[in-house]
mmCIF file of C-alpha atoms and ligand atoms in Angstrom:
data_model
loop_
_atom_site.group_PDB
_atom_site.id
_atom_site.type_symbol
_atom_site.label_atom_id
_atom_site.label_comp_id
_atom_site.label_asym_id
_atom_site.label_seq_id
_atom_site.Cartn_x
_atom_site.Cartn_y
_atom_site.Cartn_z
ATOM 1 C CA MET A 1 68.859 84.929 132.240
ATOM 2 C CA GLU A 2 66.424 82.987 130.086
ATOM 3 C CA LEU A 3 67.280 85.028 127.042
ATOM 4 C CA HIS A 4 70.892 84.159 127.630
ATOM 5 C CA TRP A 5 69.933 80.519 127.391
ATOM 6 C CA GLN A 6 67.934 80.922 124.205
ATOM 7 C CA LEU A 7 70.344 83.219 122.446
ATOM 8 C CA PRO A 8 72.351 80.521 120.650
ATOM 9 C CA ALA A 9 69.127 78.937 119.403
ATOM 10 C CA ILE A 10 67.869 82.296 118.172
ATOM 11 C CA ILE A 11 71.140 82.947 116.366
ATOM 12 C CA VAL A 12 70.989 79.552 114.648
ATOM 13 C CA CYS A 13 67.407 80.253 113.549
ATOM 14 C CA LEU A 14 68.369 83.648 112.200
ATOM 15 C CA GLN A 15 71.300 82.169 110.357
ATOM 16 C CA ILE A 16 69.069 79.575 108.746
ATOM 17 C CA LEU A 17 66.519 82.225 107.813
ATOM 18 C CA LEU A 18 69.054 84.626 106.388
ATOM 19 C CA ALA A 19 71.461 82.134 104.852
ATOM 20 C CA ASP A 20 69.561 82.094 101.616
ATOM 21 C CA ALA A 21 69.448 85.844 101.341
ATOM 22 C CA PHE A 22 73.206 86.192 101.580
ATOM 23 C CA LEU A 23 74.052 83.533 99.033
ATOM 24 C CA PRO A 24 75.050 84.913 95.637
ATOM 25 C CA PRO A 25 71.974 84.945 93.367
ATOM 26 C CA GLU A 26 73.173 82.153 91.067
ATOM 27 C CA GLU A 27 73.358 79.753 94.033
ATOM 28 C CA ARG A 28 69.888 80.510 95.270
ATOM 29 C CA LYS A 29 67.387 78.182 93.778
ATOM 30 C CA CYS A 30 63.675 77.902 93.306
ATOM 31 C CA LYS A 31 62.090 75.671 95.960
ATOM 32 C CA TYR A 32 59.669 72.893 95.223
ATOM 33 C CA ALA A 33 56.850 71.840 97.540
ATOM 34 C CA ARG A 34 53.386 70.338 97.501
ATOM 35 C CA ILE A 35 50.700 72.538 98.947
ATOM 36 C CA GLU A 36 47.249 70.976 99.168
ATOM 37 C CA ARG A 37 48.253 68.546 96.429
ATOM 38 C CA LEU A 38 49.361 71.389 94.155
ATOM 39 C CA LEU A 39 52.944 71.567 92.931
ATOM 40 C CA ARG A 40 54.303 74.889 94.166
ATOM 41 C CA ILE A 41 57.566 76.401 92.999
ATOM 42 C CA ARG A 42 58.816 79.438 94.885
ATOM 43 C CA CYS A 43 61.327 81.584 93.058
ATOM 44 C CA TYR A 44 60.829 84.379 95.504
ATOM 45 C CA ASN A 45 63.463 87.120 95.852
ATOM 46 C CA LEU A 46 66.111 85.642 93.556
ATOM 47 C CA ASP A 47 66.985 88.735 91.514
ATOM 48 C CA LEU A 48 65.470 87.054 88.479
ATOM 49 C CA LYS A 49 65.258 89.256 85.399
ATOM 50 C CA GLU A 50 63.152 86.837 83.401
ATOM 51 C CA VAL A 51 60.696 84.041 83.965
ATOM 52 C CA PRO A 52 62.914 80.920 84.384
ATOM 53 C CA GLN A 53 62.390 78.339 81.653
ATOM 54 C CA ASN A 54 63.979 75.328 83.374
ATOM 55 C CA LEU A 55 61.234 74.599 85.912
ATOM 56 C CA LYS A 56 59.078 71.519 86.069
ATOM 57 C CA THR A 57 56.383 72.184 83.507
ATOM 58 C CA SER A 58 53.614 70.756 85.679
ATOM 59 C CA VAL A 59 53.949 73.656 88.139
ATOM 60 C CA GLU A 60 50.568 74.763 89.509
ATOM 61 C CA VAL A 61 51.540 77.517 91.935
ATOM 62 C CA LEU A 62 54.377 79.729 90.720
ATOM 63 C CA ASP A 63 55.745 82.439 92.969
ATOM 64 C CA LEU A 64 57.979 84.903 91.147
ATOM 65 C CA SER A 65 57.458 87.779 93.554
ATOM 66 C CA TYR A 66 60.209 90.154 94.676
ATOM 67 C CA ASN A 67 62.372 89.832 91.576
ATOM 68 C CA ARG A 68 63.539 92.242 88.906
ATOM 69 C CA ILE A 69 61.444 91.102 85.982
ATOM 70 C CA LYS A 70 60.849 94.056 83.642
ATOM 71 C CA LYS A 71 59.077 92.465 80.756
ATOM 72 C CA LEU A 72 56.861 89.456 80.213
ATOM 73 C CA LYS A 73 57.270 87.851 76.808
ATOM 74 C CA SER A 74 54.839 85.888 74.719
ATOM 75 C CA ASP A 75 56.775 82.693 75.447
ATOM 76 C CA SER A 76 57.338 83.341 79.173
ATOM 77 C CA PHE A 77 54.615 80.925 80.276
ATOM 78 C CA GLN A 78 54.186 78.838 77.148
ATOM 79 C CA LYS A 79 55.528 75.719 78.888
ATOM 80 C CA TYR A 80 53.654 76.183 82.111
ATOM 81 C CA THR A 81 50.069 75.730 81.100
ATOM 82 C CA ASP A 82 49.005 74.091 84.383
ATOM 83 C CA ILE A 83 49.574 77.207 86.485
ATOM 84 C CA LYS A 84 46.580 77.960 88.672
ATOM 85 C CA PHE A 85 48.102 80.621 90.943
ATOM 86 C CA LEU A 86 50.713 83.060 89.693
ATOM 87 C CA MET A 87 52.462 85.600 91.901
ATOM 88 C CA LEU A 88 54.310 88.366 90.098
ATOM 89 C CA TYR A 89 54.005 91.134 92.679
ATOM 90 C CA GLU A 90 56.940 93.388 93.547
ATOM 91 C CA ASN A 91 58.734 93.204 90.236
ATOM 92 C CA MET A 92 59.420 95.953 87.728
ATOM 93 C CA ILE A 93 57.047 94.819 85.039
ATOM 94 C CA LEU A 94 56.460 97.651 82.593
ATOM 95 C CA SER A 95 55.287 95.738 79.570
ATOM 96 C CA VAL A 96 53.596 92.510 78.672
ATOM 97 C CA GLU A 97 53.779 91.166 75.130
ATOM 98 C CA PRO A 98 50.461 90.178 73.574
ATOM 99 C CA GLY A 99 49.747 86.476 74.049
ATOM 100 C CA THR A 100 51.789 86.131 77.255
ATOM 101 C CA PHE A 101 48.883 84.945 79.392
ATOM 102 C CA GLU A 102 46.919 83.215 76.659
ATOM 103 C CA PRO A 103 48.309 79.705 77.354
ATOM 104 C CA LEU A 104 47.271 79.922 81.011
ATOM 105 C CA THR A 105 43.818 78.467 80.626
ATOM 106 C CA SER A 106 43.887 76.965 84.141
ATOM 107 C CA LEU A 107 44.825 80.225 85.820
ATOM 108 C CA GLN A 108 42.544 81.082 88.733
ATOM 109 C CA GLU A 109 44.449 83.845 90.440
ATOM 110 C CA ILE A 110 47.140 86.297 89.406
ATOM 111 C CA ASP A 111 48.866 88.924 91.488
ATOM 112 C CA LEU A 112 50.505 91.676 89.445
ATOM 113 C CA SER A 113 50.487 94.279 92.197
ATOM 114 C CA ASN A 114 53.390 96.634 92.787
ATOM 115 C CA ASN A 115 54.687 96.828 89.253
ATOM 116 C CA GLY A 116 54.850 99.607 86.694
ATOM 117 C CA LEU A 117 52.013 98.568 84.404
ATOM 118 C CA THR A 118 50.170 101.355 82.606
ATOM 119 C CA THR A 119 47.483 99.059 81.279
ATOM 120 C CA ILE A 120 45.845 95.774 82.244
ATOM 121 C CA PRO A 121 46.737 93.097 79.668
ATOM 122 C CA LEU A 122 43.281 92.632 78.166
ATOM 123 C CA GLU A 123 43.781 88.927 77.477
ATOM 124 C CA LEU A 124 43.556 88.354 81.239
ATOM 125 C CA PHE A 125 39.854 89.131 81.029
ATOM 126 C CA GLN A 126 39.315 86.305 78.554
ATOM 127 C CA LEU A 127 40.933 83.536 80.613
ATOM 128 C CA PRO A 128 38.176 80.998 81.239
ATOM 129 C CA ARG A 129 38.986 80.298 84.900
ATOM 130 C CA LEU A 130 40.399 83.561 86.219
ATOM 131 C CA ARG A 131 38.592 84.427 89.455
ATOM 132 C CA ASN A 132 40.938 86.730 91.341
ATOM 133 C CA LEU A 133 42.922 89.585 89.829
ATOM 134 C CA TYR A 134 45.268 91.758 91.843
ATOM 135 C CA ILE A 135 46.692 94.648 89.857
ATOM 136 C CA ASP A 136 46.856 97.233 92.635
ATOM 137 C CA SER A 137 49.765 99.629 92.962
ATOM 138 C CA ASN A 138 50.396 100.091 89.255
ATOM 139 C CA GLU A 139 50.043 103.146 87.035
ATOM 140 C CA LEU A 140 46.783 102.630 85.236
ATOM 141 C CA LYS A 141 46.182 106.381 84.914
ATOM 142 C CA SER A 142 45.277 106.324 81.240
ATOM 143 C CA LEU A 143 43.703 102.904 80.975
ATOM 144 C CA ASP A 144 42.470 102.209 77.447
ATOM 145 C CA LEU A 145 39.740 99.586 77.300
ATOM 146 C CA ASN A 146 38.436 100.235 73.786
ATOM 147 C CA ALA A 147 39.679 96.883 72.515
ATOM 148 C CA LEU A 148 38.117 94.914 75.373
ATOM 149 C CA GLU A 149 35.651 92.288 74.253
ATOM 150 C CA LYS A 150 32.526 92.470 76.403
ATOM 151 C CA PRO A 151 31.093 90.722 78.261
ATOM 152 C CA ILE A 152 34.402 89.368 79.483
ATOM 153 C CA ARG A 153 34.882 85.618 79.618
ATOM 154 C CA ALA A 154 36.760 85.450 82.920
ATOM 155 C CA PRO A 155 34.450 84.607 85.840
ATOM 156 C CA LEU A 156 36.007 87.350 87.980
ATOM 157 C CA GLU A 157 34.987 87.309 91.630
ATOM 158 C CA TYR A 158 37.625 89.587 93.124
ATOM 159 C CA LEU A 159 39.298 92.618 91.577
ATOM 160 C CA ASN A 160 41.861 94.827 93.261
ATOM 161 C CA ILE A 161 42.705 98.064 91.428
ATOM 162 C CA ALA A 162 43.677 100.038 94.532
ATOM 163 C CA LYS A 163 46.398 102.691 94.259
ATOM 164 C CA CYS A 164 46.465 102.916 90.482
ATOM 165 C CA GLU A 165 45.851 106.634 89.912
ATOM 166 C CA LEU A 166 42.491 105.926 88.333
ATOM 167 C CA LYS A 167 40.036 108.813 87.897
ATOM 168 C CA GLU A 168 37.033 106.559 87.463
ATOM 169 C CA LEU A 169 36.142 102.891 87.779
ATOM 170 C CA PRO A 170 37.090 101.042 84.572
ATOM 171 C CA ASP A 171 34.159 99.835 82.474
ATOM 172 C CA LEU A 172 34.721 96.101 82.084
ATOM 173 C CA GLY A 173 31.138 95.301 81.101
ATOM 174 C CA ILE A 174 28.907 93.101 83.196
ATOM 175 C CA MET A 175 30.692 90.947 85.754
ATOM 176 C CA PRO A 176 27.933 88.888 87.319
ATOM 177 C CA LYS A 177 30.198 87.013 89.722
ATOM 178 C CA LEU A 178 32.221 89.935 91.026
ATOM 179 C CA TRP A 179 31.523 90.307 94.720
ATOM 180 C CA GLN A 180 34.542 92.230 95.919
ATOM 181 C CA LEU A 181 36.004 95.335 94.290
ATOM 182 C CA ASN A 182 38.869 97.257 95.837
ATOM 183 C CA ALA A 183 39.343 100.685 94.295
ATOM 184 C CA SER A 184 40.746 102.413 97.359
ATOM 185 C CA MET A 185 43.477 105.061 97.118
ATOM 186 C CA ASN A 186 42.524 106.173 93.609
ATOM 187 C CA PRO A 187 41.576 109.785 92.889
ATOM 188 C CA LEU A 188 38.110 108.913 91.623
ATOM 189 C CA GLN A 189 37.146 112.464 90.610
ATOM 190 C CA ASP A 190 35.151 111.252 87.616
ATOM 191 C CA PHE A 191 33.285 108.509 89.475
ATOM 192 C CA LYS A 192 29.815 107.792 88.072
ATOM 193 C CA ILE A 193 27.286 105.727 89.946
ATOM 194 C CA ASP A 194 26.295 104.071 86.635
ATOM 195 C CA SER A 195 29.482 102.019 86.767
ATOM 196 C CA LEU A 196 27.966 99.900 89.550
ATOM 197 C CA ALA A 197 25.107 98.704 87.329
ATOM 198 C CA ASN A 198 27.445 96.082 85.865
ATOM 199 C CA LEU A 199 28.014 94.429 89.205
ATOM 200 C CA CYS A 200 24.766 92.827 90.258
ATOM 201 C CA HIS A 201 26.339 90.637 92.943
ATOM 202 C CA LEU A 202 28.627 93.149 94.584
ATOM 203 C CA ARG A 203 28.973 92.588 98.333
ATOM 204 C CA THR A 204 31.981 94.771 99.183
ATOM 205 C CA ILE A 205 33.496 97.815 97.546
ATOM 206 C CA ASP A 206 36.480 99.590 99.045
ATOM 207 C CA LEU A 207 36.383 103.290 98.219
ATOM 208 C CA THR A 208 38.452 104.529 101.138
ATOM 209 C CA LYS A 209 40.994 107.266 100.438
ATOM 210 C CA THR A 210 39.367 108.163 97.129
ATOM 211 C CA GLN A 211 38.278 111.687 96.408
ATOM 212 C CA LEU A 212 34.687 110.587 96.101
ATOM 213 C CA SER A 213 32.258 113.525 96.027
ATOM 214 C CA GLN A 214 29.620 113.883 98.735
ATOM 215 C CA CYS A 215 26.952 112.980 96.183
ATOM 216 C CA GLY A 216 28.916 109.943 94.988
ATOM 217 C CA CYS A 217 29.299 108.841 98.571
ATOM 218 C CA GLN A 218 25.550 109.223 99.234
ATOM 219 C CA GLN A 219 24.665 107.342 96.063
ATOM 220 C CA VAL A 220 27.039 104.445 96.647
ATOM 221 C CA THR A 221 25.805 104.053 100.223
ATOM 222 C CA GLN A 222 22.161 104.089 99.118
ATOM 223 C CA HIS A 223 22.872 101.651 96.305
ATOM 224 C CA LEU A 224 24.715 99.199 98.559
ATOM 225 C CA THR A 225 21.996 99.362 101.203
ATOM 226 C CA MET A 226 19.384 98.601 98.539
ATOM 227 C CA LEU A 227 21.520 95.645 97.360
ATOM 228 C CA GLY A 228 21.768 94.365 100.919
ATOM 229 C CA ALA A 229 25.555 94.878 100.847
ATOM 230 C CA SER A 230 27.638 96.570 103.471
ATOM 231 C CA PRO A 231 28.950 100.140 102.968
ATOM 232 C CA GLN A 232 31.713 99.362 105.464
ATOM 233 C CA TYR A 233 34.520 100.576 103.208
ATOM 234 C CA VAL A 234 32.736 103.579 101.748
ATOM 235 C CA PRO A 235 33.823 106.887 103.266
ATOM 236 C CA VAL A 236 31.322 108.266 105.759
ATOM 237 C CA CYS A 237 29.054 110.758 104.028
ATOM 238 C CA MET A 238 28.985 113.947 106.064
ATOM 239 C CA GLU A 239 25.947 115.831 104.871
ATOM 240 C CA PRO A 240 22.514 114.708 103.717
ATOM 241 C CA LEU A 241 21.940 116.019 100.205
ATOM 242 C CA ASP A 242 18.973 117.469 98.379
ATOM 243 C CA ILE A 243 17.520 114.803 96.058
ATOM 244 C CA ARG A 244 17.171 117.422 93.301
ATOM 245 C CA GLU A 245 20.913 117.981 93.290
ATOM 246 C CA CYS A 246 21.884 114.410 93.934
ATOM 247 C CA PRO A 247 19.150 112.028 92.717
ATOM 248 C CA LEU A 248 18.575 108.606 94.178
ATOM 249 C CA PRO A 249 20.838 106.202 92.283
ATOM 250 C CA TYR A 250 18.415 103.339 91.603
ATOM 251 C CA ASN A 251 17.308 104.377 88.121
ATOM 252 C CA ARG A 252 20.929 104.231 87.044
ATOM 253 C CA THR A 253 21.835 101.099 88.941
ATOM 254 C CA ILE A 254 19.385 98.499 90.241
ATOM 255 C CA HIS A 255 16.547 99.579 87.955
ATOM 256 C CA SER A 256 18.671 99.855 84.827
ATOM 257 C CA ALA A 257 18.722 97.565 81.802
ATOM 258 C CA THR A 258 22.411 96.822 82.449
ATOM 259 C CA PHE A 259 21.687 95.518 85.938
ATOM 260 C CA ALA A 260 18.856 93.384 84.564
ATOM 261 C CA SER A 261 21.101 91.895 81.875
ATOM 262 C CA CYS A 262 23.739 91.144 84.530
ATOM 263 C CA GLN A 263 21.119 89.266 86.522
ATOM 264 C CA THR A 264 19.758 87.435 83.488
ATOM 265 C CA SER A 265 23.236 86.290 82.571
ATOM 266 C CA VAL A 266 23.566 84.763 86.049
ATOM 267 C CA GLU A 267 20.188 83.090 85.729
ATOM 268 C CA LEU A 268 21.098 81.859 82.269
ATOM 269 C CA ALA A 269 24.335 80.416 83.577
ATOM 270 C CA GLU A 270 22.445 78.758 86.422
ATOM 271 C CA THR A 271 19.810 77.287 84.120
ATOM 272 C CA ARG A 272 22.524 76.158 81.757
ATOM 273 C CA SER A 273 24.409 74.451 84.557
ATOM 274 C CA PHE A 274 21.138 72.917 85.801
ATOM 275 C CA TRP A 275 20.453 71.495 82.356
ATOM 276 C CA LEU A 276 24.030 70.326 82.027
ATOM 277 C CA PHE A 277 23.653 68.625 85.400
ATOM 278 C CA ALA A 278 20.334 67.098 84.410
ATOM 279 C CA ALA A 279 21.789 65.961 81.085
ATOM 280 C CA GLY A 280 24.725 64.497 82.984
ATOM 281 C CA CYS A 281 22.400 62.581 85.318
ATOM 282 C CA PHE A 282 20.235 61.417 82.448
ATOM 283 C CA GLY A 283 23.336 60.357 80.521
ATOM 284 C CA GLY A 284 24.634 58.487 83.570
ATOM 285 C CA VAL A 285 21.351 56.638 84.094
ATOM 286 C CA PHE A 286 21.214 55.856 80.391
ATOM 287 C CA VAL A 287 24.724 54.381 80.438
ATOM 288 C CA VAL A 288 23.903 52.271 83.524
ATOM 289 C CA LEU A 289 20.745 50.982 81.856
ATOM 290 C CA LEU A 290 22.682 50.200 78.712
ATOM 291 C CA VAL A 291 25.279 48.252 80.682
ATOM 292 C CA LEU A 292 22.537 46.363 82.530
ATOM 293 C CA LEU A 293 20.785 45.535 79.293
ATOM 294 C CA PHE A 294 24.047 44.352 77.785
ATOM 295 C CA CYS A 295 24.681 42.116 80.818
ATOM 296 C CA VAL A 296 21.204 40.646 80.694
ATOM 297 C CA ILE A 297 21.527 39.882 77.003
ATOM 298 C CA ARG A 298 24.981 38.383 77.464
ATOM 299 C CA CYS A 299 23.872 36.288 80.439
ATOM 300 C CA ARG A 300 20.906 35.028 78.515
ATOM 301 C CA ARG A 301 22.998 34.233 75.487
ATOM 302 C CA LYS A 302 25.546 32.448 77.659
ATOM 303 C CA ARG A 303 22.861 30.410 79.345
ATOM 304 C CA ALA A 304 21.407 29.468 75.977
ATOM 305 C CA GLN A 305 24.850 28.512 74.698
ATOM 306 C CA ARG A 306 25.500 26.435 77.808
ATOM 307 C CA ARG A 307 22.225 24.613 77.328
ATOM 308 C CA LEU A 308 23.062 24.000 73.700
ATOM 309 C CA ARG A 309 26.539 22.780 74.592
ATOM 310 C CA ASN A 310 25.125 20.405 77.240
ATOM 311 C CA ALA A 311 22.717 19.079 74.730
ATOM 312 C CA GLN A 312 25.522 18.502 72.246
ATOM 313 C CA GLN A 313 27.702 16.833 74.850
ATOM 314 C CA ARG A 314 24.991 14.345 75.558
ATOM 315 C CA LYS A 315 25.843 11.334 73.438
ATOM 316 C CA PRO A 316 23.157 10.121 71.140
ATOM 317 C CA PHE A 317 21.000 7.309 72.316
ATOM 318 C CA VAL A 318 22.536 3.951 71.671
ATOM 319 C CA ILE A 319 20.809 0.730 71.425
ATOM 320 C CA SER A 320 22.226 -1.524 74.060
ATOM 321 C CA PRO A 321 23.599 -4.892 73.045
ATOM 322 C CA ARG A 322 20.862 -6.332 75.120
ATOM 323 C CA ASN A 323 18.341 -4.749 72.881
ATOM 324 C CA ALA A 324 20.276 -5.818 69.868
ATOM 325 C CA ILE A 325 20.067 -9.338 71.129
ATOM 326 C CA ASN A 326 16.470 -8.789 71.952
ATOM 327 C CA ASN A 327 16.001 -7.954 68.347
ATOM 328 C CA ARG A 328 15.274 -11.494 67.939
ATOM 329 C CA LYS A 329 12.177 -11.244 70.083
ATOM 330 C CA PRO A 330 11.100 -7.664 69.807
ATOM 331 C CA GLU A 331 7.599 -8.269 70.947
ATOM 332 C CA ASP A 332 8.778 -9.800 74.260
ATOM 333 C CA GLU A 333 10.706 -6.932 75.670
ATOM 334 C CA PRO A 334 10.603 -3.160 74.904
ATOM 335 C CA LEU A 335 13.794 -1.458 73.756
ATOM 336 C CA HIS A 336 16.119 -0.107 76.526
ATOM 337 C CA CYS A 337 17.429 3.342 75.962
ATOM 338 C CA ASP A 338 20.776 4.138 77.561
ATOM 339 C CA THR A 339 22.589 7.396 77.544
ATOM 340 C CA ALA A 340 26.327 7.464 77.912
ATOM 341 C CA HIS A 341 26.398 9.350 81.204
ATOM 342 C CA ALA A 342 23.212 8.044 82.748
HETATM 343 C C1 NAG B 401 42.301 97.145 99.368
HETATM 344 O O1 NAG B 401 43.612 97.114 98.852
HETATM 345 C C2 NAG B 401 44.549 97.814 99.648
HETATM 346 C C3 NAG B 401 45.866 97.830 98.911
HETATM 347 O O2 NAG B 401 46.189 96.573 98.400
HETATM 348 C C4 NAG B 401 44.614 97.146 101.011
HETATM 349 O O3 NAG B 401 45.525 97.835 101.835
HETATM 350 C C5 NAG B 401 43.223 97.123 101.637
HETATM 351 O O4 NAG B 401 43.253 96.422 102.869
HETATM 352 C C6 NAG B 401 42.241 96.469 100.713
HETATM 353 N N1 NAG B 401 40.881 96.585 101.256
HETATM 354 C C7 NAG B 401 40.130 95.531 101.593
HETATM 355 C C8 NAG B 401 38.780 95.801 102.085
HETATM 356 O O5 NAG B 401 40.540 94.388 101.515
HETATM 357 C C1 NAG B 402 13.183 106.885 87.814
HETATM 358 O O1 NAG B 402 12.535 106.566 86.595
HETATM 359 C C2 NAG B 402 11.150 106.661 86.620
HETATM 360 C C3 NAG B 402 10.571 106.208 85.310
HETATM 361 O O2 NAG B 402 11.483 105.486 84.553
HETATM 362 C C4 NAG B 402 10.747 108.113 86.901
HETATM 363 O O3 NAG B 402 9.345 108.214 86.971
HETATM 364 C C5 NAG B 402 11.355 108.535 88.223
HETATM 365 O O4 NAG B 402 11.100 109.903 88.452
HETATM 366 C C6 NAG B 402 12.859 108.317 88.190
HETATM 367 N N1 NAG B 402 13.381 108.591 89.519
HETATM 368 C C7 NAG B 402 14.447 109.287 89.716
HETATM 369 C C8 NAG B 402 14.843 109.464 91.152
HETATM 370 O O5 NAG B 402 15.117 109.735 88.805
#
């Protein structure tokens, strides 16, 4: 009964929801909105083959997911330098021209998952604000990182390389801020525990559905426990192993020079930001003092000028006619001094 009542409403809702999907592609348009004060443009599921070039250039969140983009060109994002969040998942991206992402110096998060990339565009790792990188479900089988400049400049905190046919974790150099790494669903046959020495602040690593060896599994679990991180997403290790066959990992992770340099770089960054902060405070106080001093000097000068002006406005003493008359008998009466305003 009740369903009968609601049916028309449900049909209207469905029509509204689906209307867009049935319009011919050229009539579907990107939608503009403000989300938490950011300008968001959604060009989701529009059969786009290229990055549209007629959007408002101040776009901060750009959603280009579920399209048919095959190639990103060096001028694809040249106009859109304010982008902070970029969604490119579920396209057909096979290649990215060098320089494509270079203009995106405000970029904080990019989602390139579910494409056909065979390599990670290395320039992503040099973006000064990039914190979150999703590149899962691509074909990074033969990832070549020889040209990567290390340490990377991007302050990466989250990296998802799940389902990419990787045999080992990529060596991206020290990443002191990375706390979450998702490498699940990769055949990590060549996994080496050493690769975790670069990640001194790792809190979560997803290694589910990888072909991690029993020793690898033991070592990762021990390493995470020592770090105080949770081995929640590490496959359960079945058998305890002989330390002679599978040594404790610490010499190659927490007690290694790489781990130490990762930690020092964090401390350096912290000290640097402390000194920057201190310099900022000092500078601020200095400016305030300077302004105060300026005011005091100005006030004083003004007061002095006012006094001077008052003095000048005062007319000079005049000798009153009475005195002039009295000139005749100066010894009888003293001179009277009159000022003009007195
Ligand atoms: C890791 O990524 C896969 C694929 O994107 C996802 O299904 C899984 O939930 C992620 N794991 C965690 C811990 O977020
Ligand atoms: C770790 O290294 C120290 C010295 O650097 C060595 O004495 C110790 O046996 C090593 N431990 C393992 C488990 O390899």
